[in-house]
mmCIF file of C-alpha atoms and ligand atoms in Angstrom:
data_model
loop_
_atom_site.group_PDB
_atom_site.id
_atom_site.type_symbol
_atom_site.label_atom_id
_atom_site.label_comp_id
_atom_site.label_asym_id
_atom_site.label_seq_id
_atom_site.Cartn_x
_atom_site.Cartn_y
_atom_site.Cartn_z
ATOM 1 C CA MET A 172 110.702 -13.803 60.987
ATOM 2 C CA ILE A 173 107.779 -16.208 60.500
ATOM 3 C CA TYR A 174 104.481 -15.490 62.190
ATOM 4 C CA SER A 175 101.256 -17.452 62.114
ATOM 5 C CA ARG A 176 98.024 -15.951 60.919
ATOM 6 C CA ILE A 177 94.434 -17.138 60.896
ATOM 7 C CA ALA A 178 93.486 -17.815 57.281
ATOM 8 C CA GLY A 179 89.935 -19.057 57.864
ATOM 9 C CA THR A 180 87.398 -19.950 60.534
ATOM 10 C CA GLY A 181 84.296 -22.109 60.923
ATOM 11 C CA ARG A 182 81.866 -23.318 63.569
ATOM 12 C CA PHE A 183 79.287 -26.024 63.898
ATOM 13 C CA LEU A 184 76.564 -26.404 66.513
ATOM 14 C CA PRO A 185 74.232 -29.366 66.991
ATOM 15 C CA GLU A 186 70.741 -28.703 65.700
ATOM 16 C CA ARG A 187 68.823 -29.262 68.942
ATOM 17 C CA ILE A 188 68.337 -26.152 71.080
ATOM 18 C CA LEU A 189 67.487 -26.323 74.776
ATOM 19 C CA THR A 190 66.015 -23.076 76.110
ATOM 20 C CA ASN A 191 65.811 -21.841 79.669
ATOM 21 C CA ALA A 192 62.058 -22.479 79.454
ATOM 22 C CA ASP A 193 62.830 -26.137 78.645
ATOM 23 C CA LEU A 194 65.099 -26.331 81.709
ATOM 24 C CA GLU A 195 62.375 -24.851 83.918
ATOM 25 C CA LYS A 196 60.438 -28.056 83.203
ATOM 26 C CA MET A 197 63.409 -30.272 84.100
ATOM 27 C CA VAL A 198 64.834 -28.780 87.334
ATOM 28 C CA ASP A 199 63.923 -26.246 90.024
ATOM 29 C CA THR A 200 65.156 -23.155 88.174
ATOM 30 C CA THR A 201 63.841 -20.092 86.353
ATOM 31 C CA ASP A 202 64.682 -18.324 83.130
ATOM 32 C CA GLU A 203 65.214 -15.194 85.241
ATOM 33 C CA TRP A 204 67.804 -16.883 87.518
ATOM 34 C CA ILE A 205 69.730 -18.358 84.594
ATOM 35 C CA ARG A 206 69.739 -15.122 82.594
ATOM 36 C CA THR A 207 70.685 -12.799 85.443
ATOM 37 C CA ARG A 208 73.302 -15.113 87.022
ATOM 38 C CA THR A 209 74.905 -16.437 83.831
ATOM 39 C CA GLY A 210 73.647 -14.575 80.738
ATOM 40 C CA VAL A 211 72.676 -17.883 79.091
ATOM 41 C CA GLU A 212 69.323 -17.973 77.246
ATOM 42 C CA ARG A 213 69.696 -21.127 75.177
ATOM 43 C CA ARG A 214 72.305 -23.758 74.348
ATOM 44 C CA HIS A 215 72.771 -26.403 71.649
ATOM 45 C CA VAL A 216 72.771 -30.016 72.797
ATOM 46 C CA ALA A 217 74.128 -32.930 70.772
ATOM 47 C CA ASP A 218 71.927 -35.900 70.025
ATOM 48 C CA LYS A 219 72.716 -39.228 71.700
ATOM 49 C CA GLY A 220 74.342 -40.614 68.568
ATOM 50 C CA GLN A 221 76.421 -37.527 67.807
ATOM 51 C CA THR A 222 80.129 -37.502 68.659
ATOM 52 C CA THR A 223 82.604 -34.668 69.123
ATOM 53 C CA SER A 224 84.372 -35.678 65.895
ATOM 54 C CA ASP A 225 81.050 -35.172 64.046
ATOM 55 C CA LEU A 226 81.032 -31.536 65.182
ATOM 56 C CA CYS A 227 84.765 -31.118 64.469
ATOM 57 C CA LEU A 228 84.378 -32.433 60.937
ATOM 58 C CA GLU A 229 81.651 -29.927 60.012
ATOM 59 C CA ALA A 230 83.452 -26.964 61.612
ATOM 60 C CA ALA A 231 86.680 -28.013 59.878
ATOM 61 C CA LYS A 232 85.075 -28.195 56.422
ATOM 62 C CA ILE A 233 83.718 -24.656 56.830
ATOM 63 C CA ALA A 234 87.088 -23.308 58.050
ATOM 64 C CA LEU A 235 88.967 -24.978 55.170
ATOM 65 C CA LYS A 236 86.549 -23.473 52.644
ATOM 66 C CA ASP A 237 86.889 -20.067 54.286
ATOM 67 C CA ALA A 238 90.692 -20.292 54.118
ATOM 68 C CA GLY A 239 90.570 -21.509 50.508
ATOM 69 C CA VAL A 240 92.627 -24.613 51.262
ATOM 70 C CA THR A 241 91.971 -28.292 50.682
ATOM 71 C CA ALA A 242 92.145 -30.954 53.389
ATOM 72 C CA GLU A 243 95.233 -32.379 51.628
ATOM 73 C CA GLU A 244 97.123 -29.166 52.419
ATOM 74 C CA ILE A 245 96.781 -29.664 56.194
ATOM 75 C CA ASP A 246 100.143 -30.642 57.680
ATOM 76 C CA LEU A 247 99.222 -30.387 61.384
ATOM 77 C CA LEU A 248 95.946 -31.083 63.190
ATOM 78 C CA ILE A 249 95.416 -30.196 66.848
ATOM 79 C CA ILE A 250 92.135 -30.456 68.742
ATOM 80 C CA GLY A 251 91.465 -28.985 72.181
ATOM 81 C CA THR A 252 88.779 -31.046 73.903
ATOM 82 C CA THR A 253 87.832 -32.675 77.191
ATOM 83 C CA THR A 254 85.169 -34.841 75.584
ATOM 84 C CA PRO A 255 86.854 -36.864 72.806
ATOM 85 C CA ASP A 256 85.009 -39.681 71.029
ATOM 86 C CA LEU A 257 87.243 -42.392 72.504
ATOM 87 C CA VAL A 258 90.004 -42.778 75.076
ATOM 88 C CA PHE A 259 92.232 -43.623 72.111
ATOM 89 C CA PRO A 260 92.983 -43.185 69.305
ATOM 90 C CA ASN A 261 93.061 -39.464 69.920
ATOM 91 C CA ILE A 262 90.234 -37.524 68.324
ATOM 92 C CA ALA A 263 92.503 -35.587 65.950
ATOM 93 C CA THR A 264 93.420 -38.835 64.182
ATOM 94 C CA ILE A 265 89.705 -39.646 63.845
ATOM 95 C CA VAL A 266 88.983 -36.227 62.341
ATOM 96 C CA GLN A 267 92.058 -36.493 60.123
ATOM 97 C CA HIS A 268 90.818 -39.789 58.694
ATOM 98 C CA ARG A 269 87.278 -38.456 58.273
ATOM 99 C CA LEU A 270 88.709 -35.525 56.308
ATOM 100 C CA GLY A 271 90.188 -38.113 53.960
ATOM 101 C CA ILE A 272 93.804 -37.351 54.783
ATOM 102 C CA GLY A 273 96.641 -39.045 56.651
ATOM 103 C CA GLY A 274 100.317 -38.718 57.452
ATOM 104 C CA CYS A 275 100.568 -35.363 59.221
ATOM 105 C CA PRO A 276 100.838 -35.117 63.023
ATOM 106 C CA ALA A 277 97.425 -35.159 64.665
ATOM 107 C CA PHE A 278 96.907 -34.910 68.405
ATOM 108 C CA SER A 279 94.571 -33.596 71.060
ATOM 109 C CA ILE A 280 95.162 -31.333 74.032
ATOM 110 C CA GLU A 281 93.130 -31.514 77.227
ATOM 111 C CA ALA A 282 93.092 -28.234 79.124
ATOM 112 C CA ALA A 283 89.344 -28.022 79.868
ATOM 113 C CA CYS A 284 87.881 -24.665 78.761
ATOM 114 C CA THR A 285 91.365 -23.394 77.835
ATOM 115 C CA GLY A 286 91.855 -26.256 75.358
ATOM 116 C CA PHE A 287 91.598 -24.161 72.202
ATOM 117 C CA ILE A 288 93.989 -21.478 73.493
ATOM 118 C CA TYR A 289 96.508 -24.219 74.369
ATOM 119 C CA ALA A 290 95.999 -25.869 70.958
ATOM 120 C CA LEU A 291 96.385 -22.658 68.952
ATOM 121 C CA THR A 292 99.441 -21.676 70.990
ATOM 122 C CA THR A 293 100.993 -25.049 70.116
ATOM 123 C CA ALA A 294 100.202 -24.629 66.415
ATOM 124 C CA ASP A 295 101.735 -21.141 66.536
ATOM 125 C CA LYS A 296 105.011 -22.659 67.774
ATOM 126 C CA PHE A 297 105.045 -25.254 64.955
ATOM 127 C CA ILE A 298 104.470 -22.542 62.362
ATOM 128 C CA ARG A 299 107.078 -20.177 63.817
ATOM 129 C CA ALA A 300 109.575 -23.049 63.832
ATOM 130 C CA GLY A 301 108.913 -23.598 60.132
ATOM 131 C CA GLU A 302 107.459 -27.067 60.780
ATOM 132 C CA SER A 303 103.923 -26.385 59.587
ATOM 133 C CA LYS A 304 102.613 -24.473 56.608
ATOM 134 C CA CYS A 305 98.924 -25.165 57.123
ATOM 135 C CA ALA A 306 97.572 -26.108 60.535
ATOM 136 C CA LEU A 307 93.992 -26.985 61.391
ATOM 137 C CA VAL A 308 93.161 -26.162 65.017
ATOM 138 C CA ILE A 309 89.817 -27.035 66.560
ATOM 139 C CA GLY A 310 88.170 -26.463 69.932
ATOM 140 C CA ALA A 311 85.253 -28.856 70.337
ATOM 141 C CA GLU A 312 83.115 -30.303 73.049
ATOM 142 C CA ILE A 313 80.072 -32.433 73.748
ATOM 143 C CA ILE A 314 80.210 -31.464 77.394
ATOM 144 C CA THR A 315 76.495 -32.131 77.883
ATOM 145 C CA LYS A 316 77.323 -35.855 77.946
ATOM 146 C CA LEU A 317 79.021 -35.208 81.309
ATOM 147 C CA ILE A 318 76.015 -33.360 82.702
ATOM 148 C CA ASP A 319 73.663 -34.591 85.392
ATOM 149 C CA TRP A 320 70.371 -33.199 84.116
ATOM 150 C CA ASN A 321 68.997 -33.275 87.685
ATOM 151 C CA ASP A 322 71.724 -30.950 89.016
ATOM 152 C CA ARG A 323 70.480 -27.396 88.529
ATOM 153 C CA SER A 324 73.798 -25.887 89.605
ATOM 154 C CA THR A 325 75.545 -27.201 86.463
ATOM 155 C CA CYS A 326 72.966 -28.376 83.912
ATOM 156 C CA VAL A 327 71.876 -24.822 83.052
ATOM 157 C CA LEU A 328 75.413 -23.694 82.211
ATOM 158 C CA PHE A 329 76.791 -25.847 79.430
ATOM 159 C CA GLY A 330 76.309 -26.457 75.704
ATOM 160 C CA ASP A 331 77.947 -28.294 72.800
ATOM 161 C CA GLY A 332 79.733 -27.114 69.657
ATOM 162 C CA ALA A 333 82.947 -26.897 67.659
ATOM 163 C CA GLY A 334 85.007 -24.008 66.336
ATOM 164 C CA ALA A 335 87.862 -24.413 63.856
ATOM 165 C CA VAL A 336 90.619 -22.209 62.476
ATOM 166 C CA VAL A 337 93.122 -22.712 59.677
ATOM 167 C CA VAL A 338 96.500 -21.193 60.513
ATOM 168 C CA LYS A 339 99.183 -20.359 57.947
ATOM 169 C CA PRO A 340 102.613 -18.697 58.008
ATOM 170 C CA SER A 341 102.871 -14.978 57.334
ATOM 171 C CA ASP A 342 105.735 -12.499 57.213
ATOM 172 C CA LYS A 343 103.881 -10.206 59.592
ATOM 173 C CA PRO A 344 101.631 -10.981 62.589
ATOM 174 C CA GLY A 345 99.143 -12.660 62.835
ATOM 175 C CA ILE A 346 99.559 -14.022 66.278
ATOM 176 C CA ILE A 347 101.589 -11.543 68.315
ATOM 177 C CA SER A 348 101.870 -13.418 71.604
ATOM 178 C CA CYS A 349 100.511 -16.369 73.557
ATOM 179 C CA HIS A 350 100.498 -16.635 77.335
ATOM 180 C CA LEU A 351 99.531 -19.897 79.040
ATOM 181 C CA GLY A 352 99.250 -20.791 82.702
ATOM 182 C CA ALA A 353 97.971 -23.464 85.073
ATOM 183 C CA ASP A 354 97.683 -24.136 88.793
ATOM 184 C CA GLY A 355 96.666 -27.613 89.919
ATOM 185 C CA GLN A 356 95.966 -26.560 93.516
ATOM 186 C CA TYR A 357 92.434 -25.631 92.407
ATOM 187 C CA LYS A 358 91.502 -29.095 91.140
ATOM 188 C CA ASP A 359 88.749 -29.643 93.695
ATOM 189 C CA LEU A 360 86.819 -26.525 92.636
ATOM 190 C CA LEU A 361 86.012 -27.861 89.168
ATOM 191 C CA TYR A 362 86.435 -31.438 88.033
ATOM 192 C CA TYR A 363 84.894 -34.605 86.715
ATOM 193 C CA PRO A 364 85.485 -37.329 89.311
ATOM 194 C CA VAL A 365 85.852 -40.357 87.061
ATOM 195 C CA GLY A 366 88.705 -41.082 84.656
ATOM 196 C CA VAL A 367 90.368 -43.922 82.823
ATOM 197 C CA SER A 368 92.783 -44.747 85.636
ATOM 198 C CA LYS A 369 90.527 -43.579 88.460
ATOM 199 C CA ASP A 370 87.314 -45.238 89.523
ATOM 200 C CA LEU A 371 86.079 -46.092 86.039
ATOM 201 C CA HIS A 372 85.441 -49.627 87.290
ATOM 202 C CA LYS A 373 83.262 -48.263 90.130
ATOM 203 C CA ALA A 374 80.913 -46.108 88.114
ATOM 204 C CA GLY A 375 80.210 -45.846 84.425
ATOM 205 C CA VAL A 376 80.897 -42.393 83.023
ATOM 206 C CA GLY A 377 77.152 -41.836 82.719
ATOM 207 C CA ASP A 378 76.740 -42.295 86.475
ATOM 208 C CA SER A 379 79.015 -39.404 87.381
ATOM 209 C CA LYS A 380 78.739 -35.631 87.011
ATOM 210 C CA ILE A 381 80.704 -32.380 86.836
ATOM 211 C CA ILE A 382 81.592 -31.069 90.299
ATOM 212 C CA MET A 383 81.913 -27.285 90.513
ATOM 213 C CA VAL A 384 82.111 -24.886 93.433
ATOM 214 C CA GLY A 385 80.668 -22.173 91.209
ATOM 215 C CA ASN A 386 81.125 -19.076 93.328
ATOM 216 C CA GLU A 387 84.755 -19.950 94.176
ATOM 217 C CA VAL A 388 85.533 -20.652 90.502
ATOM 218 C CA PHE A 389 83.899 -17.343 89.663
ATOM 219 C CA LYS A 390 86.228 -15.353 91.942
ATOM 220 C CA VAL A 391 89.444 -16.948 90.643
ATOM 221 C CA ALA A 392 88.213 -16.692 87.037
ATOM 222 C CA VAL A 393 87.579 -12.945 87.278
ATOM 223 C CA LYS A 394 90.985 -12.303 88.858
ATOM 224 C CA THR A 395 92.922 -14.605 86.524
ATOM 225 C CA LEU A 396 91.279 -13.477 83.279
ATOM 226 C CA GLY A 397 91.948 -9.845 84.196
ATOM 227 C CA ASN A 398 95.595 -10.679 84.979
ATOM 228 C CA VAL A 399 96.197 -12.664 81.801
ATOM 229 C CA ALA A 400 94.676 -9.922 79.642
ATOM 230 C CA GLU A 401 96.861 -7.269 81.254
ATOM 231 C CA GLN A 402 99.893 -9.553 80.934
ATOM 232 C CA ALA A 403 99.340 -9.831 77.159
ATOM 233 C CA LEU A 404 99.019 -6.062 76.696
ATOM 234 C CA LYS A 405 102.000 -5.259 78.922
ATOM 235 C CA ALA A 406 104.269 -7.830 77.245
ATOM 236 C CA ASN A 407 103.624 -6.184 73.887
ATOM 237 C CA ASN A 408 103.545 -2.590 75.094
ATOM 238 C CA ILE A 409 100.029 -2.232 73.756
ATOM 239 C CA ASP A 410 97.507 0.167 75.237
ATOM 240 C CA LYS A 411 94.059 -1.234 76.039
ATOM 241 C CA ASP A 412 92.545 1.493 73.855
ATOM 242 C CA ASP A 413 94.296 -0.073 70.852
ATOM 243 C CA LEU A 414 92.351 -3.316 71.264
ATOM 244 C CA ASP A 415 89.556 -3.681 68.723
ATOM 245 C CA TRP A 416 87.942 -6.812 70.161
ATOM 246 C CA LEU A 417 87.974 -9.007 73.228
ATOM 247 C CA VAL A 418 86.961 -12.575 72.377
ATOM 248 C CA PRO A 419 86.642 -14.171 75.817
ATOM 249 C CA HIS A 420 85.715 -17.635 77.020
ATOM 250 C CA GLN A 421 81.932 -17.612 77.344
ATOM 251 C CA ALA A 422 81.345 -19.113 80.796
ATOM 252 C CA ASN A 423 79.318 -16.362 82.397
ATOM 253 C CA LEU A 424 78.261 -12.895 81.241
ATOM 254 C CA ARG A 425 79.170 -11.434 84.638
ATOM 255 C CA ILE A 426 82.746 -12.780 84.391
ATOM 256 C CA ILE A 427 83.057 -11.292 80.887
ATOM 257 C CA GLN A 428 81.693 -7.933 82.065
ATOM 258 C CA ALA A 429 84.149 -7.881 84.985
ATOM 259 C CA THR A 430 87.096 -8.588 82.645
ATOM 260 C CA ALA A 431 85.980 -5.894 80.197
ATOM 261 C CA LYS A 432 85.581 -3.415 83.054
ATOM 262 C CA ARG A 433 89.053 -4.144 84.401
ATOM 263 C CA LEU A 434 90.474 -3.576 80.898
ATOM 264 C CA GLY A 435 88.392 -0.409 80.505
ATOM 265 C CA LEU A 436 86.791 -1.883 77.383
ATOM 266 C CA PRO A 437 83.177 -1.015 76.544
ATOM 267 C CA MET A 438 80.968 -4.091 76.081
ATOM 268 C CA GLU A 439 80.509 -3.017 72.428
ATOM 269 C CA LYS A 440 84.084 -4.250 71.886
ATOM 270 C CA VAL A 441 83.365 -7.695 73.326
ATOM 271 C CA ILE A 442 82.100 -10.622 71.251
ATOM 272 C CA LEU A 443 79.333 -12.321 73.218
ATOM 273 C CA THR A 444 77.862 -15.719 72.430
ATOM 274 C CA VAL A 445 77.095 -16.952 75.949
ATOM 275 C CA GLN A 446 73.408 -16.089 75.486
ATOM 276 C CA ASP A 447 73.090 -18.447 72.490
ATOM 277 C CA HIS A 448 75.737 -21.105 73.158
ATOM 278 C CA GLY A 449 76.093 -21.357 76.946
ATOM 279 C CA ASN A 450 79.503 -22.509 78.156
ATOM 280 C CA THR A 451 80.878 -24.780 75.428
ATOM 281 C CA SER A 452 84.252 -25.216 77.155
ATOM 282 C CA ALA A 453 87.073 -25.528 74.595
ATOM 283 C CA ALA A 454 84.718 -24.637 71.725
ATOM 284 C CA SER A 455 83.660 -21.281 73.118
ATOM 285 C CA VAL A 456 86.517 -19.016 71.983
ATOM 286 C CA PRO A 457 86.838 -20.287 68.379
ATOM 287 C CA MET A 458 83.060 -20.201 67.943
ATOM 288 C CA ALA A 459 82.877 -16.639 69.289
ATOM 289 C CA LEU A 460 85.728 -15.637 66.981
ATOM 290 C CA ASP A 461 83.876 -17.136 64.014
ATOM 291 C CA VAL A 462 80.646 -15.361 64.994
ATOM 292 C CA GLY A 463 82.425 -11.979 65.151
ATOM 293 C CA ILE A 464 84.173 -12.514 61.825
ATOM 294 C CA ARG A 465 81.143 -13.811 59.943
ATOM 295 C CA ASP A 466 78.788 -11.066 61.102
ATOM 296 C CA GLY A 467 81.344 -8.513 59.883
ATOM 297 C CA ARG A 468 82.343 -6.988 63.207
ATOM 298 C CA ILE A 469 85.887 -8.406 63.267
ATOM 299 C CA LYS A 470 87.806 -7.147 60.239
ATOM 300 C CA ARG A 471 91.194 -8.012 58.764
ATOM 301 C CA GLY A 472 94.030 -6.130 60.461
ATOM 302 C CA GLN A 473 92.155 -5.519 63.712
ATOM 303 C CA LEU A 474 93.730 -6.249 67.092
ATOM 304 C CA ILE A 475 92.040 -9.119 68.943
ATOM 305 C CA LEU A 476 92.592 -10.501 72.424
ATOM 306 C CA MET A 477 91.316 -14.033 73.008
ATOM 307 C CA GLU A 478 91.380 -15.496 76.511
ATOM 308 C CA ALA A 479 90.090 -18.483 78.435
ATOM 309 C CA PHE A 480 89.978 -20.049 81.882
ATOM 310 C CA GLY A 481 88.978 -23.544 82.941
ATOM 311 C CA GLY A 482 89.309 -26.607 85.156
ATOM 312 C CA GLY A 483 92.748 -27.275 86.596
ATOM 313 C CA PHE A 484 92.818 -24.345 86.739
ATOM 314 C CA THR A 485 94.229 -23.591 83.317
ATOM 315 C CA TRP A 486 94.205 -20.234 81.591
ATOM 316 C CA GLY A 487 95.651 -18.433 78.607
ATOM 317 C CA SER A 488 95.489 -15.550 76.177
ATOM 318 C CA ILE A 489 96.355 -14.963 72.550
ATOM 319 C CA LEU A 490 96.875 -11.465 71.185
ATOM 320 C CA MET A 491 96.667 -11.273 67.417
ATOM 321 C CA ARG A 492 95.922 -9.208 64.372
ATOM 322 C CA TYR A 493 93.207 -10.930 62.396
HETATM 323 O O1 UT7 B 115 84.171 -22.523 82.199
HETATM 324 C C1 UT7 B 115 85.033 -22.852 83.236
HETATM 325 C C2 UT7 B 115 84.936 -21.963 84.370
HETATM 326 N N1 UT7 B 115 83.612 -21.932 84.939
HETATM 327 C C3 UT7 B 115 83.156 -20.780 85.368
HETATM 328 O O2 UT7 B 115 83.817 -19.784 85.175
HETATM 329 C C4 UT7 B 115 81.871 -20.742 86.149
HETATM 330 C C5 UT7 B 115 82.010 -19.754 87.269
HETATM 331 N N2 UT7 B 115 80.867 -19.672 88.163
HETATM 332 C C6 UT7 B 115 79.684 -19.153 87.786
HETATM 333 O O3 UT7 B 115 79.491 -18.811 86.645
HETATM 334 C C7 UT7 B 115 78.656 -18.922 88.854
HETATM 335 O O4 UT7 B 115 79.227 -19.146 90.118
HETATM 336 C C8 UT7 B 115 77.366 -19.809 88.702
HETATM 337 C C9 UT7 B 115 76.553 -19.316 87.537
HETATM 338 C C10 UT7 B 115 77.776 -21.250 88.502
HETATM 339 C C11 UT7 B 115 76.509 -19.701 89.952
HETATM 340 O O5 UT7 B 115 76.186 -18.338 90.215
HETATM 341 P P1 UT7 B 115 76.389 -17.726 91.675
HETATM 342 O O6 UT7 B 115 75.890 -16.354 91.633
HETATM 343 O O7 UT7 B 115 77.847 -17.911 92.035
HETATM 344 O O8 UT7 B 115 75.440 -18.604 92.562
HETATM 345 P P2 UT7 B 115 75.775 -19.558 93.803
HETATM 346 O O9 UT7 B 115 76.454 -20.806 93.339
HETATM 347 O O10 UT7 B 115 76.432 -18.771 94.892
HETATM 348 O O11 UT7 B 115 74.294 -19.926 94.268
HETATM 349 C C12 UT7 B 115 73.382 -18.920 94.684
HETATM 350 C C13 UT7 B 115 72.029 -19.564 94.916
HETATM 351 C C14 UT7 B 115 72.102 -20.832 95.782
HETATM 352 O O12 UT7 B 115 70.971 -20.848 96.616
HETATM 353 P P3 UT7 B 115 71.095 -20.362 98.155
HETATM 354 O O13 UT7 B 115 72.105 -21.257 98.768
HETATM 355 O O14 UT7 B 115 71.525 -18.930 98.101
HETATM 356 O O15 UT7 B 115 69.704 -20.555 98.672
HETATM 357 C C15 UT7 B 115 71.971 -21.935 94.766
HETATM 358 O O16 UT7 B 115 71.399 -23.108 95.319
HETATM 359 O O17 UT7 B 115 71.440 -19.960 93.674
HETATM 360 C C16 UT7 B 115 71.025 -21.324 93.758
HETATM 361 N N3 UT7 B 115 71.080 -21.918 92.432
HETATM 362 C C17 UT7 B 115 70.065 -21.857 91.554
HETATM 363 N N4 UT7 B 115 68.838 -21.326 91.641
HETATM 364 C C18 UT7 B 115 68.046 -21.434 90.570
HETATM 365 C C19 UT7 B 115 72.119 -22.568 91.854
HETATM 366 N N5 UT7 B 115 71.782 -22.951 90.614
HETATM 367 C C20 UT7 B 115 70.515 -22.517 90.410
HETATM 368 C C21 UT7 B 115 69.634 -22.600 89.321
HETATM 369 N N6 UT7 B 115 68.415 -22.041 89.442
HETATM 370 N N7 UT7 B 115 69.973 -23.200 88.158
#
């Protein structure tokens, strides 16, 4: 039996940091409101000239070094993102070329904040099928380019970044299970109203903004993330006490706390980055994973549950031994 296993990780965040104090000067908000309602204290924001592939490239180089592999060894490249550089070619081909390689399949997956979980699940299938021996999977976003900096209900939430993992075959897990889901009936609760085939001629992308019915999204997110976590444990007959770490999507500290509570996990077993990164959409889970590994909390052999929830709605979990 072939399993896939994470061989290395990396993350890259844009240099510029926007604090809650900075936002107080931009919109009618307070550090206290942002911290108590969301847990966010600061977020990294890309410069005007920076692109998502810039962030991907740096995160990828770090992950490759960590895994001890060269770019030439990559035989599959998948990027989860909602904010690619261009409509086409897909961003994975841009990153592939910038890594100095070519030939292997390279494609992107758009599943909003669940993009990385969808991308890693896809890579897992390639590896299990024997079709990839070294996959590079990235979750990356410059979501702040979709932000209306006058809209206090969304501009305080988001940040930019990229997280990358190198995945290789292994004779033991590794990735134990992946569970994905989606339900398009919730589209109107969280979306970006302009797309390539819809209304692009009416308004430039810069004239539009993220629409979110925050408190409704919150309720479905708490319920769904709890369900998907329990689904992963039940499917593998694993007790919640056996989990070493929860690496959740970092949208809101209160959502993360509710999920941990439902699982009966103390917050000491949860990797938190929301305070420093904000909600980085598809980049949030791989960056949180990298943070936990690099600061020494997540150790080889430990049992990790990653999970995410985002626009669509989409959701998913990955249970794995690191
Ligand atoms: O990553 C993908 C999934 N996304 C999520 O999971 C996000 C889920 N939702 C949330 O995290 C929360 O709903 C928010 C953080 C977005 C909002 O928190 P909330 O506790 O649900 O607040 P609310 O939207 O119900 O608004 C409460 C009040 C409103 O004022 P009134 O109507 O009570 O007078 C808002 O106008 O807070 C006001 N408000 C703000 N006040 C100060 C909204 N944004 C701000 C702000 N500063 N930035």
